[in-house]
Amino acid sequence: MADKNSKQPENVPGPWYVDQTCAPCHVCLDEAPALIRYAPGETHSFFFKQPETPEEEAAAENAMQACPTEAIGNDG
Ligand code: SF4
């Protein structure tokens, strides 16, 4: 389960985040390319945009379900 106390610093403010257990493995970027991207150096991913539409919420949920390290969380 993702830890809201260890969020990656680049996440934009809001309920969705990537924490510091990100591998990185690229899976979430395939699920939610409009919301999540790699940080420079590709050491981890982060939310550059919070979901605003039902479709984006679904993409974030899919990314969370697909993440092998459970690094994606929603504390909203
Ligand atoms: S799916 Fe999880 S481990 Fe893989 S890049 Fe995304 S947040 Fe990181």
GROMACS .gro file of N, CA, C and O and ligand atoms in nm:
model
  312
    1MET      N    1   0.085  -0.120   0.000
    1MET     CA    2   0.000   0.000   0.000
    1MET      C    3   0.088   0.125   0.000
    1MET      O    4   0.188   0.131   0.071
    2ALA      N    5   0.052   0.221  -0.085
    2ALA     CA    6   0.131   0.343  -0.094
    2ALA      C    7   0.126   0.421   0.038
    2ALA      O    8   0.029   0.415   0.113
    3ASP      N    9   0.235   0.494   0.063
    3ASP     CA   10   0.251   0.568   0.189
    3ASP      C   11   0.245   0.718   0.162
    3ASP      O   12   0.336   0.774   0.099
    4LYS      N   13   0.141   0.783   0.212
    4LYS     CA   14   0.125   0.927   0.186
    4LYS      C   15   0.233   1.010   0.255
    4LYS      O   16   0.250   1.127   0.222
    5ASN      N   17   0.308   0.949   0.347
    5ASN     CA   18   0.416   1.021   0.414
    5ASN      C   19   0.548   1.012   0.340
    5ASN      O   20   0.648   1.070   0.384
    6SER      N   21   0.550   0.937   0.228
    6SER     CA   22   0.673   0.929   0.148
    6SER      C   23   0.642   0.956   0.001
    6SER      O   24   0.692   0.887  -0.088
    7LYS      N   25   0.562   1.057  -0.025
    7LYS     CA   26   0.530   1.095  -0.162
    7LYS      C   27   0.655   1.145  -0.234
    7LYS      O   28   0.740   1.212  -0.173
    8GLN      N   29   0.662   1.116  -0.364
    8GLN     CA   30   0.766   1.179  -0.445
    8GLN      C   31   0.739   1.330  -0.445
    8GLN      O   32   0.624   1.373  -0.458
    9PRO      N   33   0.842   1.412  -0.434
    9PRO     CA   34   0.821   1.556  -0.420
    9PRO      C   35   0.761   1.624  -0.542
    9PRO      O   36   0.702   1.731  -0.529
   10GLU      N   37   0.772   1.559  -0.660
   10GLU     CA   38   0.723   1.624  -0.781
   10GLU      C   39   0.572   1.613  -0.800
   10GLU      O   40   0.515   1.681  -0.886
   11ASN      N   41   0.503   1.525  -0.724
   11ASN     CA   42   0.359   1.510  -0.743
   11ASN      C   43   0.289   1.646  -0.729
   11ASN      O   44   0.317   1.720  -0.633
   12VAL      N   45   0.198   1.675  -0.821
   12VAL     CA   46   0.120   1.797  -0.805
   12VAL      C   47   0.026   1.778  -0.685
   12VAL      O   48  -0.013   1.665  -0.652
   13PRO      N   49  -0.010   1.887  -0.616
   13PRO     CA   50  -0.098   1.875  -0.500
   13PRO      C   51  -0.230   1.809  -0.537
   13PRO      O   52  -0.285   1.833  -0.645
   14GLY      N   53  -0.281   1.727  -0.446
   14GLY     CA   54  -0.407   1.657  -0.469
   14GLY      C   55  -0.401   1.517  -0.412
   14GLY      O   56  -0.299   1.476  -0.357
   15PRO      N   57  -0.511   1.444  -0.426
   15PRO     CA   58  -0.521   1.313  -0.361
   15PRO      C   59  -0.430   1.205  -0.419
   15PRO      O   60  -0.385   1.117  -0.346
   16TRP      N   61  -0.404   1.210  -0.548
   16TRP     CA   62  -0.327   1.103  -0.612
   16TRP      C   63  -0.178   1.133  -0.606
   16TRP      O   64  -0.135   1.247  -0.623
   17TYR      N   65  -0.099   1.027  -0.584
   17TYR     CA   66   0.045   1.046  -0.573
   17TYR      C   67   0.118   0.915  -0.604
   17TYR      O   68   0.059   0.807  -0.599
   18VAL      N   69   0.247   0.927  -0.633
   18VAL     CA   70   0.340   0.814  -0.638
   18VAL      C   71   0.433   0.829  -0.519
   18VAL      O   72   0.480   0.939  -0.490
   19ASP      N   73   0.457   0.718  -0.448
   19ASP     CA   74   0.547   0.726  -0.333
   19ASP      C   75   0.687   0.676  -0.369
   19ASP      O   76   0.717   0.646  -0.485
   20GLN      N   77   0.774   0.667  -0.271
   20GLN     CA   78   0.916   0.642  -0.298
   20GLN      C   79   0.948   0.494  -0.319
   20GLN      O   80   1.065   0.457  -0.332
   21THR      N   81   0.847   0.408  -0.327
   21THR     CA   82   0.870   0.268  -0.359
   21THR      C   83   0.861   0.241  -0.509
   21THR      O   84   0.871   0.126  -0.552
   22CYS      N   85   0.844   0.347  -0.589
   22CYS     CA   86   0.839   0.332  -0.735
   22CYS      C   87   0.966   0.266  -0.786
   22CYS      O   88   1.077   0.306  -0.750
   23ALA      N   89   0.951   0.168  -0.879
   23ALA     CA   90   1.062   0.084  -0.924
   23ALA      C   91   1.173   0.153  -1.007
   23ALA      O   92   1.289   0.135  -0.970
   24PRO      N   93   1.152   0.222  -1.113
   24PRO     CA   94   1.033   0.245  -1.194
   24PRO      C   95   1.020   0.139  -1.306
   24PRO      O   96   1.120   0.089  -1.354
   25CYS      N   97   0.898   0.110  -1.344
   25CYS     CA   98   0.875   0.001  -1.439
   25CYS      C   99   0.797   0.043  -1.563
   25CYS      O  100   0.775  -0.038  -1.652
   26HIS      N  101   0.745   0.163  -1.568
   26HIS     CA  102   0.676   0.221  -1.683
   26HIS      C  103   0.531   0.179  -1.696
   26HIS      O  104   0.456   0.234  -1.778
   27VAL      N  105   0.483   0.082  -1.617
   27VAL     CA  106   0.347   0.033  -1.634
   27VAL      C  107   0.243   0.145  -1.619
   27VAL      O  108   0.150   0.156  -1.699
   28CYS      N  109   0.259   0.229  -1.519
   28CYS     CA  110   0.159   0.334  -1.495
   28CYS      C  111   0.159   0.438  -1.606
   28CYS      O  112   0.056   0.500  -1.632
   29LEU      N  113   0.273   0.458  -1.671
   29LEU     CA  114   0.276   0.555  -1.780
   29LEU      C  115   0.195   0.505  -1.899
   29LEU      O  116   0.139   0.585  -1.974
   30ASP      N  117   0.187   0.374  -1.915
   30ASP     CA  118   0.103   0.318  -2.020
   30ASP      C  119  -0.045   0.332  -1.984
   30ASP      O  120  -0.129   0.352  -2.071
   31GLU      N  121  -0.077   0.319  -1.855
   31GLU     CA  122  -0.217   0.327  -1.810
   31GLU      C  123  -0.269   0.470  -1.804
   31GLU      O  124  -0.387   0.493  -1.830
   32ALA      N  125  -0.184   0.563  -1.765
   32ALA     CA  126  -0.231   0.700  -1.743
   32ALA      C  127  -0.128   0.802  -1.795
   32ALA      O  128  -0.075   0.883  -1.718
   33PRO      N  129  -0.104   0.802  -1.926
   33PRO     CA  130  -0.002   0.892  -1.981
   33PRO      C  131  -0.039   1.039  -1.970
   33PRO      O  132   0.049   1.124  -1.978
   34ALA      N  133  -0.167   1.069  -1.951
   34ALA     CA  134  -0.209   1.210  -1.938
   34ALA      C  135  -0.195   1.261  -1.796
   34ALA      O  136  -0.220   1.380  -1.771
   35LEU      N  137  -0.155   1.172  -1.703
   35LEU     CA  138  -0.149   1.209  -1.561
   35LEU      C  139  -0.011   1.187  -1.499
   35LEU      O  140   0.028   1.259  -1.407
   36ILE      N  141   0.058   1.083  -1.546
   36ILE     CA  142   0.182   1.039  -1.482
   36ILE      C  143   0.296   1.043  -1.582
   36ILE      O  144   0.278   1.004  -1.698
   37ARG      N  145   0.412   1.088  -1.538
   37ARG     CA  146   0.531   1.085  -1.623
   37ARG      C  147   0.653   1.053  -1.537
   37ARG      O  148   0.647   1.057  -1.414
   38TYR      N  149   0.763   1.023  -1.606
   38TYR     CA  150   0.888   1.000  -1.535
   38TYR      C  151   0.952   1.133  -1.495
   38TYR      O  152   0.946   1.231  -1.569
   39ALA      N  153   1.018   1.131  -1.381
   39ALA     CA  154   1.102   1.243  -1.341
   39ALA      C  155   1.227   1.243  -1.429
   39ALA      O  156   1.263   1.140  -1.487
   40PRO      N  157   1.295   1.357  -1.439
   40PRO     CA  158   1.421   1.360  -1.515
   40PRO      C  159   1.518   1.253  -1.463
   40PRO      O  160   1.532   1.234  -1.342
   41GLY      N  161   1.579   1.181  -1.556
   41GLY     CA  162   1.666   1.072  -1.518
   41GLY      C  163   1.593   0.939  -1.506
   41GLY      O  164   1.655   0.834  -1.489
   42GLU      N  165   1.459   0.945  -1.515
   42GLU     CA  166   1.374   0.826  -1.512
   42GLU      C  167   1.397   0.740  -1.388
   42GLU      O  168   1.397   0.618  -1.394
   43THR      N  169   1.421   0.803  -1.275
   43THR     CA  170   1.441   0.729  -1.150
   43THR      C  171   1.310   0.691  -1.084
   43THR      O  172   1.306   0.598  -1.004
   44HIS      N  173   1.203   0.762  -1.117
   44HIS     CA  174   1.071   0.733  -1.061
   44HIS      C  175   0.967   0.812  -1.140
   44HIS      O  176   1.002   0.902  -1.217
   45SER      N  177   0.842   0.777  -1.119
   45SER     CA  178   0.734   0.851  -1.184
   45SER      C  179   0.662   0.938  -1.081
   45SER      O  180   0.685   0.925  -0.960
   46PHE      N  181   0.576   1.025  -1.130
   46PHE     CA  182   0.498   1.112  -1.042
   46PHE      C  183   0.374   1.162  -1.116
   46PHE      O  184   0.370   1.159  -1.239
   47PHE      N  185   0.274   1.208  -1.041
   47PHE     CA  186   0.156   1.269  -1.102
   47PHE      C  187   0.187   1.413  -1.137
   47PHE      O  188   0.209   1.495  -1.048
   48PHE      N  189   0.189   1.445  -1.267
   48PHE     CA  190   0.207   1.584  -1.309
   48PHE      C  191   0.072   1.653  -1.323
   48PHE      O  192   0.064   1.774  -1.338
   49LYS      N  193  -0.036   1.574  -1.316
   49LYS     CA  194  -0.172   1.628  -1.326
   49LYS      C  195  -0.264   1.539  -1.244
   49LYS      O  196  -0.250   1.416  -1.248
   50GLN      N  197  -0.356   1.597  -1.169
   50GLN     CA  198  -0.457   1.520  -1.097
   50GLN      C  199  -0.573   1.489  -1.191
   50GLN      O  200  -0.605   1.569  -1.280
   51PRO      N  201  -0.639   1.374  -1.173
   51PRO     CA  202  -0.756   1.342  -1.256
   51PRO      C  203  -0.866   1.446  -1.236
   51PRO      O  204  -0.891   1.490  -1.125
   52GLU      N  205  -0.931   1.483  -1.347
   52GLU     CA  206  -1.041   1.580  -1.341
   52GLU      C  207  -1.169   1.527  -1.402
   52GLU      O  208  -1.276   1.582  -1.379
   53THR      N  209  -1.159   1.423  -1.482
   53THR     CA  210  -1.277   1.367  -1.550
   53THR      C  211  -1.294   1.222  -1.505
   53THR      O  212  -1.200   1.160  -1.453
   54PRO      N  213  -1.412   1.165  -1.527
   54PRO     CA  214  -1.431   1.022  -1.496
   54PRO      C  215  -1.331   0.933  -1.568
   54PRO      O  216  -1.283   0.834  -1.511
   55GLU      N  217  -1.298   0.969  -1.692
   55GLU     CA  218  -1.202   0.890  -1.768
   55GLU      C  219  -1.063   0.896  -1.703
   55GLU      O  220  -0.992   0.795  -1.695
   56GLU      N  221  -1.025   1.015  -1.658
   56GLU     CA  222  -0.895   1.029  -1.593
   56GLU      C  223  -0.893   0.960  -1.457
   56GLU      O  224  -0.791   0.902  -1.417
   57GLU      N  225  -1.004   0.965  -1.384
   57GLU     CA  226  -1.012   0.892  -1.258
   57GLU      C  227  -0.995   0.742  -1.283
   57GLU      O  228  -0.925   0.673  -1.208
   58ALA      N  229  -1.059   0.692  -1.389
   58ALA     CA  230  -1.047   0.549  -1.422
   58ALA      C  231  -0.904   0.514  -1.460
   58ALA      O  232  -0.854   0.407  -1.421
   59ALA      N  233  -0.838   0.604  -1.533
   59ALA     CA  234  -0.699   0.578  -1.572
   59ALA      C  235  -0.609   0.572  -1.447
   59ALA      O  236  -0.520   0.487  -1.437
   60ALA      N  237  -0.633   0.664  -1.352
   60ALA     CA  238  -0.554   0.663  -1.229
   60ALA      C  239  -0.579   0.535  -1.150
   60ALA      O  240  -0.486   0.474  -1.095
   61GLU      N  241  -0.705   0.492  -1.143
   61GLU     CA  242  -0.738   0.367  -1.074
   61GLU      C  243  -0.668   0.249  -1.141
   61GLU      O  244  -0.613   0.161  -1.072
   62ASN      N  245  -0.669   0.247  -1.274
   62ASN     CA  246  -0.604   0.138  -1.347
   62ASN      C  247  -0.454   0.137  -1.321
   62ASN      O  248  -0.393   0.030  -1.303
   63ALA      N  249  -0.394   0.256  -1.317
   63ALA     CA  250  -0.251   0.265  -1.289
   63ALA      C  251  -0.221   0.214  -1.149
   63ALA      O  252  -0.124   0.140  -1.127
   64MET      N  253  -0.306   0.249  -1.053
   64MET     CA  254  -0.285   0.204  -0.915
   64MET      C  255  -0.296   0.051  -0.907
   64MET      O  256  -0.213  -0.014  -0.841
   65GLN      N  257  -0.395  -0.005  -0.975
   65GLN     CA  258  -0.413  -0.150  -0.972
   65GLN      C  259  -0.298  -0.222  -1.040
   65GLN      O  260  -0.260  -0.332  -0.999
   66ALA      N  261  -0.241  -0.161  -1.144
   66ALA     CA  262  -0.137  -0.227  -1.223
   66ALA      C  263   0.002  -0.214  -1.162
   66ALA      O  264   0.091  -0.291  -1.196
   67CYS      N  265   0.022  -0.118  -1.073
   67CYS     CA  266   0.155  -0.093  -1.019
   67CYS      C  267   0.207  -0.213  -0.939
   67CYS      O  268   0.146  -0.252  -0.839
   68PRO      N  269   0.320  -0.272  -0.978
   68PRO     CA  270   0.369  -0.393  -0.911
   68PRO      C  271   0.424  -0.368  -0.771
   68PRO      O  272   0.435  -0.463  -0.692
   69THR      N  273   0.460  -0.244  -0.740
   69THR     CA  274   0.516  -0.215  -0.608
   69THR      C  275   0.417  -0.141  -0.517
   69THR      O  276   0.453  -0.099  -0.407
   70GLU      N  277   0.294  -0.125  -0.564
   70GLU     CA  278   0.191  -0.054  -0.488
   70GLU      C  279   0.239   0.086  -0.447
   70GLU      O  280   0.219   0.130  -0.335
   71ALA      N  281   0.303   0.152  -0.544
   71ALA     CA  282   0.359   0.286  -0.516
   71ALA      C  283   0.260   0.398  -0.542
   71ALA      O  284   0.290   0.513  -0.511
   72ILE      N  285   0.145   0.366  -0.601
   72ILE     CA  286   0.047   0.470  -0.634
   72ILE      C  287  -0.063   0.470  -0.529
   72ILE      O  288  -0.118   0.366  -0.493
   73GLY      N  289  -0.092   0.591  -0.478
   73GLY     CA  290  -0.193   0.603  -0.374
   73GLY      C  291  -0.291   0.715  -0.400
   73GLY      O  292  -0.270   0.800  -0.487
   74ASN      N  293  -0.400   0.711  -0.326
   74ASN     CA  294  -0.505   0.814  -0.331
   74ASN      C  295  -0.550   0.837  -0.189
   74ASN      O  296  -0.614   0.750  -0.128
   75ASP      N  297  -0.515   0.954  -0.134
   75ASP     CA  298  -0.554   0.982   0.004
   75ASP      C  299  -0.669   1.082   0.011
   75ASP      O  300  -0.690   1.150   0.111
   76GLY      N  301  -0.744   1.093  -0.100
   76GLY     CA  302  -0.857   1.184  -0.104
   76GLY      C  303  -0.979   1.129  -0.034
   76GLY      O  304  -0.981   1.016   0.010
   77SF4     S1  305   0.373   0.129  -1.209
   77SF4    FE1  306   0.442   0.174  -0.998
   77SF4     S2  307   0.656   0.103  -0.988
   77SF4    FE2  308   0.599   0.117  -1.205
   77SF4     S3  309   0.665   0.324  -1.270
   77SF4    FE3  310   0.451   0.341  -1.206
   77SF4     S4  311   0.454   0.398  -0.987
   77SF4    FE4  312   0.658   0.321  -1.043
   0.00000   0.00000   0.00000
